[in-house]
XYZ file of N, CA, C and O in Angstrom:
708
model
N 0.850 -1.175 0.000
C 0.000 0.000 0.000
C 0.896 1.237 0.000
O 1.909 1.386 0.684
N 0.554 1.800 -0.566
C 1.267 3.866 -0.809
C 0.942 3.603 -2.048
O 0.735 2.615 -2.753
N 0.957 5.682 -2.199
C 0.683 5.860 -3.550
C 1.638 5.961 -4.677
O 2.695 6.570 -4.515
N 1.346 5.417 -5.786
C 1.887 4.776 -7.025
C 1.702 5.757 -8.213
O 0.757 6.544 -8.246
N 2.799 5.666 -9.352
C 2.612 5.908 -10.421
C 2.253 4.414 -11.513
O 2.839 3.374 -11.211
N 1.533 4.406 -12.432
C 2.005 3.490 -13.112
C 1.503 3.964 -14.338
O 0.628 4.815 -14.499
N 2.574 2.903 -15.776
C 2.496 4.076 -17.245
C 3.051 2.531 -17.792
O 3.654 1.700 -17.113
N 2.701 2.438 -19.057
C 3.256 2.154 -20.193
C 3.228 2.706 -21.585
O 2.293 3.344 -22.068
N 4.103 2.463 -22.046
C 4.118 2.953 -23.563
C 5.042 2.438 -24.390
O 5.910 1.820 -23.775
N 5.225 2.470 -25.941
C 5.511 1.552 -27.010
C 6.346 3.087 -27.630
O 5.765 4.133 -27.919
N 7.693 2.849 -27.704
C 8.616 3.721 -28.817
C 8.374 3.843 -29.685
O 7.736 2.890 -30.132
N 8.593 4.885 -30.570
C 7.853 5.064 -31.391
C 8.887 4.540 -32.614
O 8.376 4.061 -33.626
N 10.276 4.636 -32.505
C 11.124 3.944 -33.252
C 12.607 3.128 -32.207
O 13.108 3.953 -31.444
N 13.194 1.856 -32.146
C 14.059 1.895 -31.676
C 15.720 2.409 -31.862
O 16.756 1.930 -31.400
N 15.527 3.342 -32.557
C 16.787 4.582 -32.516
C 16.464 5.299 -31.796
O 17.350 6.040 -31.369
N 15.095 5.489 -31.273
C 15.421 6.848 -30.135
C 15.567 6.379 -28.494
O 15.257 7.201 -27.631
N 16.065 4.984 -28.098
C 16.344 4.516 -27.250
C 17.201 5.273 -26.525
O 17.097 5.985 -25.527
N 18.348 4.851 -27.494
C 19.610 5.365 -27.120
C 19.664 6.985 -26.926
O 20.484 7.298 -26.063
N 18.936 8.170 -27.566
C 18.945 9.533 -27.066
C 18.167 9.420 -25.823
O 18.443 10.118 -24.847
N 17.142 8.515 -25.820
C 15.812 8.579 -24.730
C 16.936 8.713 -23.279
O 17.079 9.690 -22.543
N 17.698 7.220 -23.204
C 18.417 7.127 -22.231
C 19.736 8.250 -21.483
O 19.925 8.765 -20.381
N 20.445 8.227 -22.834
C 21.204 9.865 -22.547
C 20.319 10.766 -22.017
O 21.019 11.335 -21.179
N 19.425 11.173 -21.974
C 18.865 12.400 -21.112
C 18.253 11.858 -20.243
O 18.490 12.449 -19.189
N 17.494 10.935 -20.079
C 17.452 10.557 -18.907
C 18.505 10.593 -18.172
O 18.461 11.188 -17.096
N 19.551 10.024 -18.562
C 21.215 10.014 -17.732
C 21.480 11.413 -17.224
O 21.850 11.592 -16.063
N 21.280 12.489 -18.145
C 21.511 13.528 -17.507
C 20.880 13.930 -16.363
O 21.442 14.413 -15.380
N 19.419 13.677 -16.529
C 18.597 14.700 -16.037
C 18.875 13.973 -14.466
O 19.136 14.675 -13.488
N 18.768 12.346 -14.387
C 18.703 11.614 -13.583
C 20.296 12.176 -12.861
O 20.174 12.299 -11.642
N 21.291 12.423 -13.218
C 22.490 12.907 -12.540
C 22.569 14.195 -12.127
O 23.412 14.449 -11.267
N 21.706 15.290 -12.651
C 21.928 16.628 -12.372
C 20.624 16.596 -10.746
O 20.694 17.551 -9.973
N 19.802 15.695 -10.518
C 19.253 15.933 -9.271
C 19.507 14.764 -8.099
O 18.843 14.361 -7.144
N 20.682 14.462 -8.612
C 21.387 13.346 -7.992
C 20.751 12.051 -7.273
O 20.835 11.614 -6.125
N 20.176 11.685 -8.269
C 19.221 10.115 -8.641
C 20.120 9.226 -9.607
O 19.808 8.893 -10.750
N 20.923 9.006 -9.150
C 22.049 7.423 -9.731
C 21.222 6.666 -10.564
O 20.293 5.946 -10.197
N 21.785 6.956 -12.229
C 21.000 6.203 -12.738
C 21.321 5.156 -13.126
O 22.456 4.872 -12.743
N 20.681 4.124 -13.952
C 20.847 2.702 -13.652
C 21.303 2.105 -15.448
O 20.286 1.709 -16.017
N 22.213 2.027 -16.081
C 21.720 1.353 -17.394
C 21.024 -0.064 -17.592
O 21.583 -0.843 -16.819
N 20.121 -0.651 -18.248
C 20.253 -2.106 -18.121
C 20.306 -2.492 -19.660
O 20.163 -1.706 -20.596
N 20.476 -3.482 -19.716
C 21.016 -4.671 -21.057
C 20.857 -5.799 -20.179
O 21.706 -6.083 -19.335
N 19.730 -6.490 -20.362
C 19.531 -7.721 -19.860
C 18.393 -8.187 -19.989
O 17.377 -7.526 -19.773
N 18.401 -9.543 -20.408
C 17.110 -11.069 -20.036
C 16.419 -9.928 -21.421
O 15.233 -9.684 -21.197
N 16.872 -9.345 -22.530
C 16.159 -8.847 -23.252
C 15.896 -7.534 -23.352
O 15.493 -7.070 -24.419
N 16.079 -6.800 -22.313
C 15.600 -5.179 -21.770
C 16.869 -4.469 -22.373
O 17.894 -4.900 -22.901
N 16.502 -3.494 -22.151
C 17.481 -2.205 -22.725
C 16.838 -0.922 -22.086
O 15.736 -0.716 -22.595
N 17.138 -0.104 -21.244
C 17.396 1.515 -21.213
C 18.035 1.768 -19.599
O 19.165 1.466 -19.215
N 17.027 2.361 -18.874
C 17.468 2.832 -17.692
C 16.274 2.686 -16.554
O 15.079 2.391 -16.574
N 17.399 3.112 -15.400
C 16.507 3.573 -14.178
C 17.110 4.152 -13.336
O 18.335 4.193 -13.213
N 16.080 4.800 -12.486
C 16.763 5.322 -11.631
C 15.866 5.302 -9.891
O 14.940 4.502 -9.760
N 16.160 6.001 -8.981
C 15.191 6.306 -8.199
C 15.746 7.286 -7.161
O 16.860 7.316 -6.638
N 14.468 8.240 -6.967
C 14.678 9.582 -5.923
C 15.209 8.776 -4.563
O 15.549 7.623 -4.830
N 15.302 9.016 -3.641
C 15.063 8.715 -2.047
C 13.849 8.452 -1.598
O 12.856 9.150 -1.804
N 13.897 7.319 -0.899
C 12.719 7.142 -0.547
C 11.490 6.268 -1.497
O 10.479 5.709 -1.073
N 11.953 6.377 -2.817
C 11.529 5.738 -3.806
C 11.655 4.221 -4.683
O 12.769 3.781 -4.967
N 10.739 3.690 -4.963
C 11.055 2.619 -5.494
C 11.483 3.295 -7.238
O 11.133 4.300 -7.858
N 12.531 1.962 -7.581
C 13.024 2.370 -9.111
C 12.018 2.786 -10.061
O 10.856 2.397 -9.948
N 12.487 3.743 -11.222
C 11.477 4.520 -11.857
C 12.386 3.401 -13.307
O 13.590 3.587 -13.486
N 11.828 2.625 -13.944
C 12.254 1.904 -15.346
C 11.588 2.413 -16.749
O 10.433 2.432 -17.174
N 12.670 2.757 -17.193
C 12.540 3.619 -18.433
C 13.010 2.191 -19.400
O 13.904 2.339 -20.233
N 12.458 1.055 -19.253
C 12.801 -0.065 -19.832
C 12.049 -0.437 -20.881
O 10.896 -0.028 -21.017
N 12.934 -1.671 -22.159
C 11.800 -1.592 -23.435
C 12.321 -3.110 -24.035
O 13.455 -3.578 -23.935
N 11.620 -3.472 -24.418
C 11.708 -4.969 -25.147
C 12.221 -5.055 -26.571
O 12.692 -4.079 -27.155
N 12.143 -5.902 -26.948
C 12.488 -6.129 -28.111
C 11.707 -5.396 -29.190
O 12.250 -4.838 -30.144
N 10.276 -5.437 -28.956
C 9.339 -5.005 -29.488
C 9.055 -3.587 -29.352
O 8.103 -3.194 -30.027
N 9.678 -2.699 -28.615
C 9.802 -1.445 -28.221
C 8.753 -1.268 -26.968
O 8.767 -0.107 -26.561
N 8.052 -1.932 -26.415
C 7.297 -1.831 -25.321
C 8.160 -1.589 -23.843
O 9.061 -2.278 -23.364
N 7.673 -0.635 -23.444
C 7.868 -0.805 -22.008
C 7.851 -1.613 -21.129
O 6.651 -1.862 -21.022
N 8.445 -2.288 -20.312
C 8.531 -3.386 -19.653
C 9.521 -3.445 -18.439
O 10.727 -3.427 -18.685
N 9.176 -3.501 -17.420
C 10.167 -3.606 -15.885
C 10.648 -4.634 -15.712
O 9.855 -5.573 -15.765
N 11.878 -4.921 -15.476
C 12.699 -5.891 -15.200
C 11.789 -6.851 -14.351
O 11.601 -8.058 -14.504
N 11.215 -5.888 -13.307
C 10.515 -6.814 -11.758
C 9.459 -7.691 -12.581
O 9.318 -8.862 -12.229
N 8.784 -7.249 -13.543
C 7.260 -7.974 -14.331
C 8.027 -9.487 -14.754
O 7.575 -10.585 -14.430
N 9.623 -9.201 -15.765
C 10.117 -10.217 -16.120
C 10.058 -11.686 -15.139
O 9.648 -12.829 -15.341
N 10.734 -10.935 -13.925
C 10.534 -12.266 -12.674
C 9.957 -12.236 -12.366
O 10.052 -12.474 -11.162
N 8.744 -11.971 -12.803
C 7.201 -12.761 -12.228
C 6.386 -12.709 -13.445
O 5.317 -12.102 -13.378
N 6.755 -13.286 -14.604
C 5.479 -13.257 -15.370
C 4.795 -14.473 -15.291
O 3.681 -14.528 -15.812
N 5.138 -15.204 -14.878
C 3.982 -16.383 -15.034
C 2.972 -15.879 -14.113
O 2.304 -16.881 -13.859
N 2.593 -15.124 -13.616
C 1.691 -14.484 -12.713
C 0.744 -13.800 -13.654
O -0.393 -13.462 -13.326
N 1.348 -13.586 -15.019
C 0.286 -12.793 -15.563
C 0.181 -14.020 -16.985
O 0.961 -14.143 -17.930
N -0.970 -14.730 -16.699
C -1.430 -16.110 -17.210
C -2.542 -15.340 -18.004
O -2.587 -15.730 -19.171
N -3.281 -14.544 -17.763
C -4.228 -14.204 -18.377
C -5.295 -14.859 -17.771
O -6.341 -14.890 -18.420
N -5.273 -15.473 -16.502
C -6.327 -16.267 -15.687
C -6.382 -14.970 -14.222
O -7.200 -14.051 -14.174
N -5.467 -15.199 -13.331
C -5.262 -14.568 -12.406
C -4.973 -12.483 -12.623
O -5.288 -11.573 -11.856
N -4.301 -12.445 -13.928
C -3.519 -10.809 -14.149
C -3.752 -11.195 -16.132
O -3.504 -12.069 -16.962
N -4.297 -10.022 -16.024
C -4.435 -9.992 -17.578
C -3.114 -9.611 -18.365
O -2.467 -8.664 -17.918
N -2.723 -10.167 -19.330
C -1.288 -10.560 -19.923
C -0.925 -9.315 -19.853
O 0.097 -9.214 -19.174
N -1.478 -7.870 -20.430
C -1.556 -6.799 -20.541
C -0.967 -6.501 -19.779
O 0.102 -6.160 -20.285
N -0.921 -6.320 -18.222
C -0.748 -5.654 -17.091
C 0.975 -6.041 -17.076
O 1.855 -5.536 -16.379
N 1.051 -6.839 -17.842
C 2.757 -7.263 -17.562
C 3.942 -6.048 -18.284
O 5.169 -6.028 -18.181
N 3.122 -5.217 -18.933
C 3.543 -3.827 -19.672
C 3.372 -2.628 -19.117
O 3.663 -1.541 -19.617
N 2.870 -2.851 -18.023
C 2.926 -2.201 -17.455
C 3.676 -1.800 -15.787
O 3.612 -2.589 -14.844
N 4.290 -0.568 -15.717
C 5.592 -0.239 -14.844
C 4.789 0.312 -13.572
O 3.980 1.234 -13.679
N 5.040 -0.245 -12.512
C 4.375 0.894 -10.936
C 5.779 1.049 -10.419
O 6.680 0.226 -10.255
N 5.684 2.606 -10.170
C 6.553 3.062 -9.050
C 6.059 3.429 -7.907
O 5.424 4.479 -8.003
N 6.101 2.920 -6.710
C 5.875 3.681 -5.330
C 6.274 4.628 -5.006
O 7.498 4.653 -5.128
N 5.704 5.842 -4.476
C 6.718 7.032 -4.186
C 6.039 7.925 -3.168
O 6.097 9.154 -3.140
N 5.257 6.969 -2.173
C 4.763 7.235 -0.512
C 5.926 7.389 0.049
O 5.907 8.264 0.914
N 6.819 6.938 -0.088
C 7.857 7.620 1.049
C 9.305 7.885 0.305
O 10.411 7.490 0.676
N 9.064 8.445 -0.523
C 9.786 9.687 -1.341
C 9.136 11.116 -1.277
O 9.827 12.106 -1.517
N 7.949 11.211 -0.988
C 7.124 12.582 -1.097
C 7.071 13.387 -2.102
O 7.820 13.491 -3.073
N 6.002 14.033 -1.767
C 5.009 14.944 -2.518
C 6.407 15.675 -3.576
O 6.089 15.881 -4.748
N 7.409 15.926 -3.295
C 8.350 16.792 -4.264
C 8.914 15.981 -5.148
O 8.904 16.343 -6.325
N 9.516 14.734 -4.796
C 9.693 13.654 -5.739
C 8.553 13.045 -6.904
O 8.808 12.603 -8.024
N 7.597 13.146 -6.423
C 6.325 12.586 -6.785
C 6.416 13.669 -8.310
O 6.479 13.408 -9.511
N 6.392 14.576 -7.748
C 6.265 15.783 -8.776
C 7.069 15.886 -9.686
O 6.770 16.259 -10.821
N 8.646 15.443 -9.157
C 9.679 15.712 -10.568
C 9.760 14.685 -10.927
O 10.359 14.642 -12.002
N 9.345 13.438 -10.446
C 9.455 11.940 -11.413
C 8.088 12.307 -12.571
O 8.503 12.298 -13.729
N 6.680 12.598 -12.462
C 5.491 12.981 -13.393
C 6.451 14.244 -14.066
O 6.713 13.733 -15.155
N 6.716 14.766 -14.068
C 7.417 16.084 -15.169
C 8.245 15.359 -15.949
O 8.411 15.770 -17.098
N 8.816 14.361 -15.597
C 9.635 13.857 -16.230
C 9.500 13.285 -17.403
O 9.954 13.500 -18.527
N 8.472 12.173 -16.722
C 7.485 10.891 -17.702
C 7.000 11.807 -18.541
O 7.273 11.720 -19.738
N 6.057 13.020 -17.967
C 5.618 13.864 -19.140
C 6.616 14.523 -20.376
O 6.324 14.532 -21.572
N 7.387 14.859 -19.999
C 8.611 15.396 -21.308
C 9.217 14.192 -21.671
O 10.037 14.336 -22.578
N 9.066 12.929 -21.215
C 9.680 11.974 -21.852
C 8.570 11.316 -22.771
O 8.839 11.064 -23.945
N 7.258 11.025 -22.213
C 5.983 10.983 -22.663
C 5.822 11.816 -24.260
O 5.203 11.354 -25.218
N 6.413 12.884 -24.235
C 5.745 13.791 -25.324
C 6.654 13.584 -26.774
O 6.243 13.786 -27.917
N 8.084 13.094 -26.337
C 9.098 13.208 -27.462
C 9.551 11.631 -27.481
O 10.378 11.401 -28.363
N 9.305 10.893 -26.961
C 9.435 9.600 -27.071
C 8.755 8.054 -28.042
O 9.200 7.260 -28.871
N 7.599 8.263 -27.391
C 6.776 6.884 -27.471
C 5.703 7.440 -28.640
O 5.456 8.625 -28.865
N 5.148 6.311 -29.302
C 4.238 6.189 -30.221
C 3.172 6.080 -29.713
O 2.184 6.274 -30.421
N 3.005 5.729 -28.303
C 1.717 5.240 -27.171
C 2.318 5.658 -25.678
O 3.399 5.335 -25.186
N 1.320 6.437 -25.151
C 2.182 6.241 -23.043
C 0.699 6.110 -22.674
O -0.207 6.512 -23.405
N 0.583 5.723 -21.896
C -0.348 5.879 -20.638
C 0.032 6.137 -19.414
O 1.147 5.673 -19.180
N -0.546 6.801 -18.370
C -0.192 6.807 -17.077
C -1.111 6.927 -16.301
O -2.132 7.473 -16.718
N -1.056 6.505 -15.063
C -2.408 6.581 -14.147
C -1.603 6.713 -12.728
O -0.782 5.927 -12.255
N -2.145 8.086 -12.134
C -1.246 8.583 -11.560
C -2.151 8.775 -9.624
O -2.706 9.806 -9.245
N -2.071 8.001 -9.126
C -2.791 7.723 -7.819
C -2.801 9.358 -7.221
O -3.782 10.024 -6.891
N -1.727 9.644 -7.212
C -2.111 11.281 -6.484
C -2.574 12.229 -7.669
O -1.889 13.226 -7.442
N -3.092 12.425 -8.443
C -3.525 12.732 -9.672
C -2.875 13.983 -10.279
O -3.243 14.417 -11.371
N -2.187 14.388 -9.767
C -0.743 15.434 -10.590
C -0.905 15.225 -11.882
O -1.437 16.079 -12.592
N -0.527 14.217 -12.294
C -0.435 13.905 -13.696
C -1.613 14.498 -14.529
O -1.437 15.063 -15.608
N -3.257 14.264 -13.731
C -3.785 14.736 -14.358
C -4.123 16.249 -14.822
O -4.365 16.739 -15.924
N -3.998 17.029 -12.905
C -4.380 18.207 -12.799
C -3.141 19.167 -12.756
O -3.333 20.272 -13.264
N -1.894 18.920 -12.228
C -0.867 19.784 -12.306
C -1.099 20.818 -10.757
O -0.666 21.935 -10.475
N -2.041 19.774 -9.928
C -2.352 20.185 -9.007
C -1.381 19.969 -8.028
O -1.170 18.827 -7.621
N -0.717 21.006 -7.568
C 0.092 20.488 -5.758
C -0.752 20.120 -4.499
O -0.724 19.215 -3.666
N -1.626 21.388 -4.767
C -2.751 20.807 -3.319
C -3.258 19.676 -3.266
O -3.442 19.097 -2.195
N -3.646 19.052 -4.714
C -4.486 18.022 -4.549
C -3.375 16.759 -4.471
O -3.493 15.659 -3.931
N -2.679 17.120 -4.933
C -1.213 16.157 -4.335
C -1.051 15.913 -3.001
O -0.989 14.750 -2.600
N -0.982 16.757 -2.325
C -0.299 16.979 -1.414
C -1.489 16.230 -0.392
O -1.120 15.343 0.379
N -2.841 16.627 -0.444
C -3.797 15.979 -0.190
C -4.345 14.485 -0.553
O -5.010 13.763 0.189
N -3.927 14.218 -1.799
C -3.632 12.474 -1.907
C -2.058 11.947 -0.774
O -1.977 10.821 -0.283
N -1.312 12.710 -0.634
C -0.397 12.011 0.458
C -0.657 11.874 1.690
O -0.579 10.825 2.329
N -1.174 13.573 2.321
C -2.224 13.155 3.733
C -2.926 12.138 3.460
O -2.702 11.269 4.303
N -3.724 11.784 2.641
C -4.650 10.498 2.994
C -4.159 9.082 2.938
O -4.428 8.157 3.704
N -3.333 9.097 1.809
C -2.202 7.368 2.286
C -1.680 7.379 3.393
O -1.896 6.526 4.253
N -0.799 8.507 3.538
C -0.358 8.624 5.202
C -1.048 8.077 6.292
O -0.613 7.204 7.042
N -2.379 8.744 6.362
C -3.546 8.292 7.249
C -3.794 6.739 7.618
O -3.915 6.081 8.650
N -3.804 6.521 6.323
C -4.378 5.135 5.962
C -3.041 4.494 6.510
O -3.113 3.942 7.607
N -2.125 4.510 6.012
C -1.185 3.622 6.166
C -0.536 3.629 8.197
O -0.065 2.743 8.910
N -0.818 4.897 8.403
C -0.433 5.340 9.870
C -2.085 4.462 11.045
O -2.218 4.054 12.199
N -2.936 4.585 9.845
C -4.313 3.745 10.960
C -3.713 2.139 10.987
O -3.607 1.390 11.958
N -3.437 1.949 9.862
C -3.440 -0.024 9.503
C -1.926 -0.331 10.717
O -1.898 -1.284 11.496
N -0.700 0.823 10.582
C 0.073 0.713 11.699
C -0.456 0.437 12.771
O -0.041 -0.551 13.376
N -1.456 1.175 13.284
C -1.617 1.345 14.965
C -2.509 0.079 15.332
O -2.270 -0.618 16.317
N -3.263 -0.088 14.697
C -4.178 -1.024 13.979
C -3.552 -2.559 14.442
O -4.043 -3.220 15.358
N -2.543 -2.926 13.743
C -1.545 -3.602 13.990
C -0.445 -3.501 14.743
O 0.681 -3.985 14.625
N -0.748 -3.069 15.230
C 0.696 -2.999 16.628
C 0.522 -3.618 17.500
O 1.466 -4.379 17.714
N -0.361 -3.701 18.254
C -0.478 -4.923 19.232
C -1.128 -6.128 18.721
O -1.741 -6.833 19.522
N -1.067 -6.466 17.426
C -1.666 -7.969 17.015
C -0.744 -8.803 17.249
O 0.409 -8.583 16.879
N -1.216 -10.280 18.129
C -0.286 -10.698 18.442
C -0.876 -11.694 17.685
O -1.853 -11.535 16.953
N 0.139 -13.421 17.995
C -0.741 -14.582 16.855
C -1.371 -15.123 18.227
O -0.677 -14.950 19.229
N -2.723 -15.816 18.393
C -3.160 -16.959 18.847
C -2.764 -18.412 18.806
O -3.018 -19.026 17.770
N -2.319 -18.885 19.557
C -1.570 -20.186 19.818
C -2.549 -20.807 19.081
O -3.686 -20.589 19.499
N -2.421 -21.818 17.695
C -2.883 -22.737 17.398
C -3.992 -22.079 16.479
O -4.996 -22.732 16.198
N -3.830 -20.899 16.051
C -4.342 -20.429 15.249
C -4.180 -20.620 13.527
O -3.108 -20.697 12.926
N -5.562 -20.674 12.925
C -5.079 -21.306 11.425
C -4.928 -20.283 10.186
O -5.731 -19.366 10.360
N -4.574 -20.200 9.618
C -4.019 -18.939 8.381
C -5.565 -18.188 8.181
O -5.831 -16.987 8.228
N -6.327 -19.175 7.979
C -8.077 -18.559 7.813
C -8.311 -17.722 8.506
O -8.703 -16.583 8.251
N -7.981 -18.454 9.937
C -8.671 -17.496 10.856
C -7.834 -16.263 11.382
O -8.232 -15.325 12.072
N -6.614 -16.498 10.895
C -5.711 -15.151 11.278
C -5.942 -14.083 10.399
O -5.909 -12.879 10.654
N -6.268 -14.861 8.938
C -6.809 -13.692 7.667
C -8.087 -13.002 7.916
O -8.425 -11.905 7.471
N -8.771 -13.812 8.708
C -10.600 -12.815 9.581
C -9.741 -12.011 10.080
O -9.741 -10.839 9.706
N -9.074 -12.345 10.773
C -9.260 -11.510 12.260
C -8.074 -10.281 11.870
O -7.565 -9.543 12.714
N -7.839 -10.260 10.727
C -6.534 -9.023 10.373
C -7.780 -7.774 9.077
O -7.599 -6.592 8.785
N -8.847 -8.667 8.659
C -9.799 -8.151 7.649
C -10.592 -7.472 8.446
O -11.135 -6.454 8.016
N -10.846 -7.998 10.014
C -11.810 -7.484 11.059
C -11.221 -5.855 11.010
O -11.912 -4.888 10.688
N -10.532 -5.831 11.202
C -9.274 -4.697 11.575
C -9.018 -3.621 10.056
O -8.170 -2.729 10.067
């Protein structure tokens, strides 16, 4: 639980990989977010991540699709029974405990990378920045994960296990809550 970005999108040619990644490299070094190259299991570009943040993957397949390393080690999860195959193209970053300022320059980013990049992006942006360019209402989607995540803490702090208790009934009694 925290709030998430998540986006995919399809290049629009694979020659602009390689510029895509150079500026990312920059931009990712001038606010001192260590960025990441990858070449592997098929992938090609970058990543990086603010503080506090899970990795932001500027990653692409063979096929020019977007694709996160993390989806790779777990795709049999997306069977098309349990996770629709689809969803495996798609990238979430967490960035509840990176904050509201990170939140903001990782979406500016995607957006100028969004605009000169890909043939297709999507993004769906939990604190809704992306949509409105709103800070307040940002800032107000973080008070409320906060909340949430600070109730389910307290919530759980004194749960202890019941001797001889069975996974069922430990899953009631954590849903009670």
């Amino acid at each position: 639980m925290g709030l998430s970005i998540h986006y995919s999108g399809i290049l629009r040619d694979k020659k602009l990989l390689g510029p895509l990644m150079e500026e990312v490299k920059e931009i990712s070094e001038t606010l001192d977010w260590t960025p990441h190259i990858i070449d592997d299991k098929g992938l090609k570009g970058i990543a990086f991540a603010p503080e506090g943040s899970e990795p932001v993957f500027l990653t692409f397949d063979h096929n020019n699709r977007s694709l996160s390393p993390m989806n790779i080690l777990v795709k049999e999860i997306y069977d098309g029974v349990r996770f629709d195959k689809e969803l495996m193209f798609t990238t979430s970053v967490k960035t509840q405990y990176a904050g509201p300022d990170a939140h903001i320059a990782i979406i500016k980013l995607l957006k100028h990378i969004s605009a000169k990049y890909p043939e297709s992006f999507t993004l769906s942006d939990e604190g809704n920045y992306w949509e409105t360019g709103d800070e307040k209402i940002l800032y107000a989607q973080f008070k409320k994960y906060e909340e949430a995540l600070n109730f389910v803490q307290k919530s759980l702090q004194d749960f202890t296990a019941v001797p001889g208790e069975t996974a069922s009934s430990l899953a009631e009694r954590i849903e009670k809550i």
